Amino acid sequence: MGGDLEVVPSIAAGNICGIGGLQDLIQKSATISDTLYCPPFHGMSHWQTPVLRVAIEPTNPAEIPQLIMGMKLLNQADPCVETSVLDTGELVLCTSGEVHLERCIEDLRTRFSKIDIRVSPPLVSFRETIIPPPKLDKLNEAIITEDLADLTLDKSYTSYTANRAFSFTIQAYPLPESFVNFMMDNASALKCLVNSTLFAGSTNHTPAPVDEHTDFKIEEFKLLLEEYLEGIHVDNCIEKIICFGPNQTGPNILINNISRYDRPLIWPGSDSENLDLTSLWDYESSVIRGFDLAASSGPLCEEPMAATAYVLHDWTESNVKDSSSDNVGAPIAGQIVSAVKEGCRRAFLKQPCRLMIAMYKCEIQASADVLGRVYAVLAKRQGRVLSEELREGSGTFVIAAVLPVAESLGFAEEIRKKTSGFAMPQLVFSHWETLQEDPFWVPTTEEEITHFGELGDSGNVAHDYMMSARKRKGLPTDEQIVVSGEKQRTLKKNK
């Protein structure tokens, strides 16, 4: 790179140049051409995924506009940074890790905003999901169901609008854990599908044309998606998908299983022109909005859902004199949104609920003298060792492990202290993993009470994660200020 800037009228191919005046038009990357028919170049591929969030604010509230402008410049300069504003007005910075977060905060203070900034404790993201009924309990003993009726128990939930005009019967089905990574890997095909499909009650939306390459990507995505839906007991399930969520591209699916309701298919090339759409089609956008709200805010700790399919088994419409308003006072569309959201959340809770946590892939180089200390730090932070190899020609071991992002704060500093600097960790985001612990678990059998105690408070990690997230968001928790109040006494003698 040259040391000076020089203005030139043109530049030959193969050179690097700078173009000014585009900061308001380009956010991350773009293709500049003098013709609209130029295909866009492939976007930048990021090997890091932002998972560590903090809320930032200026020390002086009058400097908020400078902070917002600085966050905008940082978002353009760093491809691995995401910035957003929450509904509460908080300015959130999402980075790839602890070291990356420190670098971004320093850049905001010294280069982009040039103001003093206060940073909140890191806000680690979780996902909420459901799993098939477990076969082993917490003591690794087989679960024997004495009542056969429990095996065929109806897991669906029926919700009603406030004026009882509509009722929705919804059931939640678990999808494989790998479905989340599958949707992340096929995000481009899913976006092409959303842009080329007539969705949800929209009458003036013009689908984008589908070329041969896009059609091949969508067909390939459809074939792979069908394998993940084999556990859902709905005939021809792949053709009955209504939408994905949240934001139409998330790892959750809404499926139509109503025999009397024929709606347009979401896949390009399907014949949907001759369908006789019923009155339910006019309200389907409200149904999708309710599903989207439920998928973006689960019942456990208001975190997004993942790897969950919702099947709409029944949708009943009663006679309503006025479809736009009623005696309750709220528009019918808003009541449908609330009913579907509540139905999805209640159906979710009828299945075994679990939390999904973001996992780092951790590579540690250490000598043989400090291997025990490295394993001790990993075990303390819920880490799991995958492999251990001795590098040929040296006495250095290379340890591959996975570590929860929620437990990674201060990990590099602690492992250096414990090993006196003889271990060097490197953290890279790997995947989302389901915690197998039930956040609502309490000991019930005599063996569990003997092993874990009556309260079962001997380290339920999933429950601790859930309560910490709920406490941070101001949601109700089961934290008790006074425990066993009858046992408390003062040491001071009454005179």
PDB file of N, CA, C and O in Angstrom, residues 18 76 173 204 226 233-234 253 333 339 352 376 471:
ATOM      1  N   GLY A  18      -9.426   3.354  -3.559  1.00  0.00           N
ATOM      2  CA  GLY A  18     -10.414   3.833  -2.607  1.00  0.00           C
ATOM      3  C   GLY A  18     -11.389   4.777  -3.282  1.00  0.00           C
ATOM      4  O   GLY A  18     -10.990   5.641  -4.074  1.00  0.00           O
ATOM      5  N   GLN A  76     -19.746  -0.492   9.642  1.00  0.00           N
ATOM      6  CA  GLN A  76     -19.235  -0.518   8.274  1.00  0.00           C
ATOM      7  C   GLN A  76     -17.797  -1.014   8.217  1.00  0.00           C
ATOM      8  O   GLN A  76     -17.405  -1.685   7.262  1.00  0.00           O
ATOM      9  N   TYR A 173     -43.693 -29.868  17.457  1.00  0.00           N
ATOM     10  CA  TYR A 173     -42.905 -31.069  17.198  1.00  0.00           C
ATOM     11  C   TYR A 173     -41.424 -30.700  17.240  1.00  0.00           C
ATOM     12  O   TYR A 173     -41.021 -29.657  16.710  1.00  0.00           O
ATOM     13  N   ASN A 204     -50.896  -7.620  -3.123  1.00  0.00           N
ATOM     14  CA  ASN A 204     -50.208  -6.720  -4.041  1.00  0.00           C
ATOM     15  C   ASN A 204     -48.714  -7.014  -4.125  1.00  0.00           C
ATOM     16  O   ASN A 204     -47.970  -6.257  -4.712  1.00  0.00           O
ATOM     17  N   GLU A 226     -36.708 -31.923   3.472  1.00  0.00           N
ATOM     18  CA  GLU A 226     -37.686 -33.004   3.629  1.00  0.00           C
ATOM     19  C   GLU A 226     -37.168 -34.095   4.562  1.00  0.00           C
ATOM     20  O   GLU A 226     -37.949 -34.735   5.268  1.00  0.00           O
ATOM     21  N   HIS A 233     -45.822 -36.076  12.018  1.00  0.00           N
ATOM     22  CA  HIS A 233     -46.874 -36.979  11.546  1.00  0.00           C
ATOM     23  C   HIS A 233     -47.923 -36.206  10.741  1.00  0.00           C
ATOM     24  O   HIS A 233     -49.073 -36.066  11.150  1.00  0.00           O
ATOM     25  N   VAL A 234     -47.512 -35.702   9.586  1.00  0.00           N
ATOM     26  CA  VAL A 234     -48.399 -34.986   8.669  1.00  0.00           C
ATOM     27  C   VAL A 234     -48.100 -35.492   7.264  1.00  0.00           C
ATOM     28  O   VAL A 234     -46.930 -35.537   6.848  1.00  0.00           O
ATOM     29  N   ILE A 253     -40.657 -23.719  11.891  1.00  0.00           N
ATOM     30  CA  ILE A 253     -41.552 -23.926  10.750  1.00  0.00           C
ATOM     31  C   ILE A 253     -42.992 -23.942  11.227  1.00  0.00           C
ATOM     32  O   ILE A 253     -43.296 -24.518  12.279  1.00  0.00           O
ATOM     33  N   ALA A 333     -57.863  -8.755  13.937  1.00  0.00           N
ATOM     34  CA  ALA A 333     -56.517  -9.162  13.516  1.00  0.00           C
ATOM     35  C   ALA A 333     -55.570  -9.211  14.711  1.00  0.00           C
ATOM     36  O   ALA A 333     -54.778 -10.140  14.853  1.00  0.00           O
ATOM     37  N   ALA A 339     -53.806 -14.744  20.031  1.00  0.00           N
ATOM     38  CA  ALA A 339     -54.229 -16.125  20.240  1.00  0.00           C
ATOM     39  C   ALA A 339     -53.211 -17.115  19.673  1.00  0.00           C
ATOM     40  O   ALA A 339     -52.890 -18.127  20.320  1.00  0.00           O
ATOM     41  N   PRO A 352     -41.070 -31.618  26.261  1.00  0.00           N
ATOM     42  CA  PRO A 352     -39.857 -31.444  27.072  1.00  0.00           C
ATOM     43  C   PRO A 352     -39.029 -30.268  26.565  1.00  0.00           C
ATOM     44  O   PRO A 352     -38.538 -30.289  25.431  1.00  0.00           O
ATOM     45  N   ALA A 376      -8.497 -28.989  34.250  1.00  0.00           N
ATOM     46  CA  ALA A 376      -9.234 -28.492  35.404  1.00  0.00           C
ATOM     47  C   ALA A 376     -10.012 -27.224  35.069  1.00  0.00           C
ATOM     48  O   ALA A 376     -11.169 -27.064  35.468  1.00  0.00           O
ATOM     49  N   LYS A 471     -33.819 -12.774  35.010  1.00  0.00           N
ATOM     50  CA  LYS A 471     -33.519 -11.687  35.944  1.00  0.00           C
ATOM     51  C   LYS A 471     -32.985 -10.466  35.209  1.00  0.00           C
ATOM     52  O   LYS A 471     -33.328  -9.325  35.541  1.00  0.00           O
TER      53      LYS A 471
END
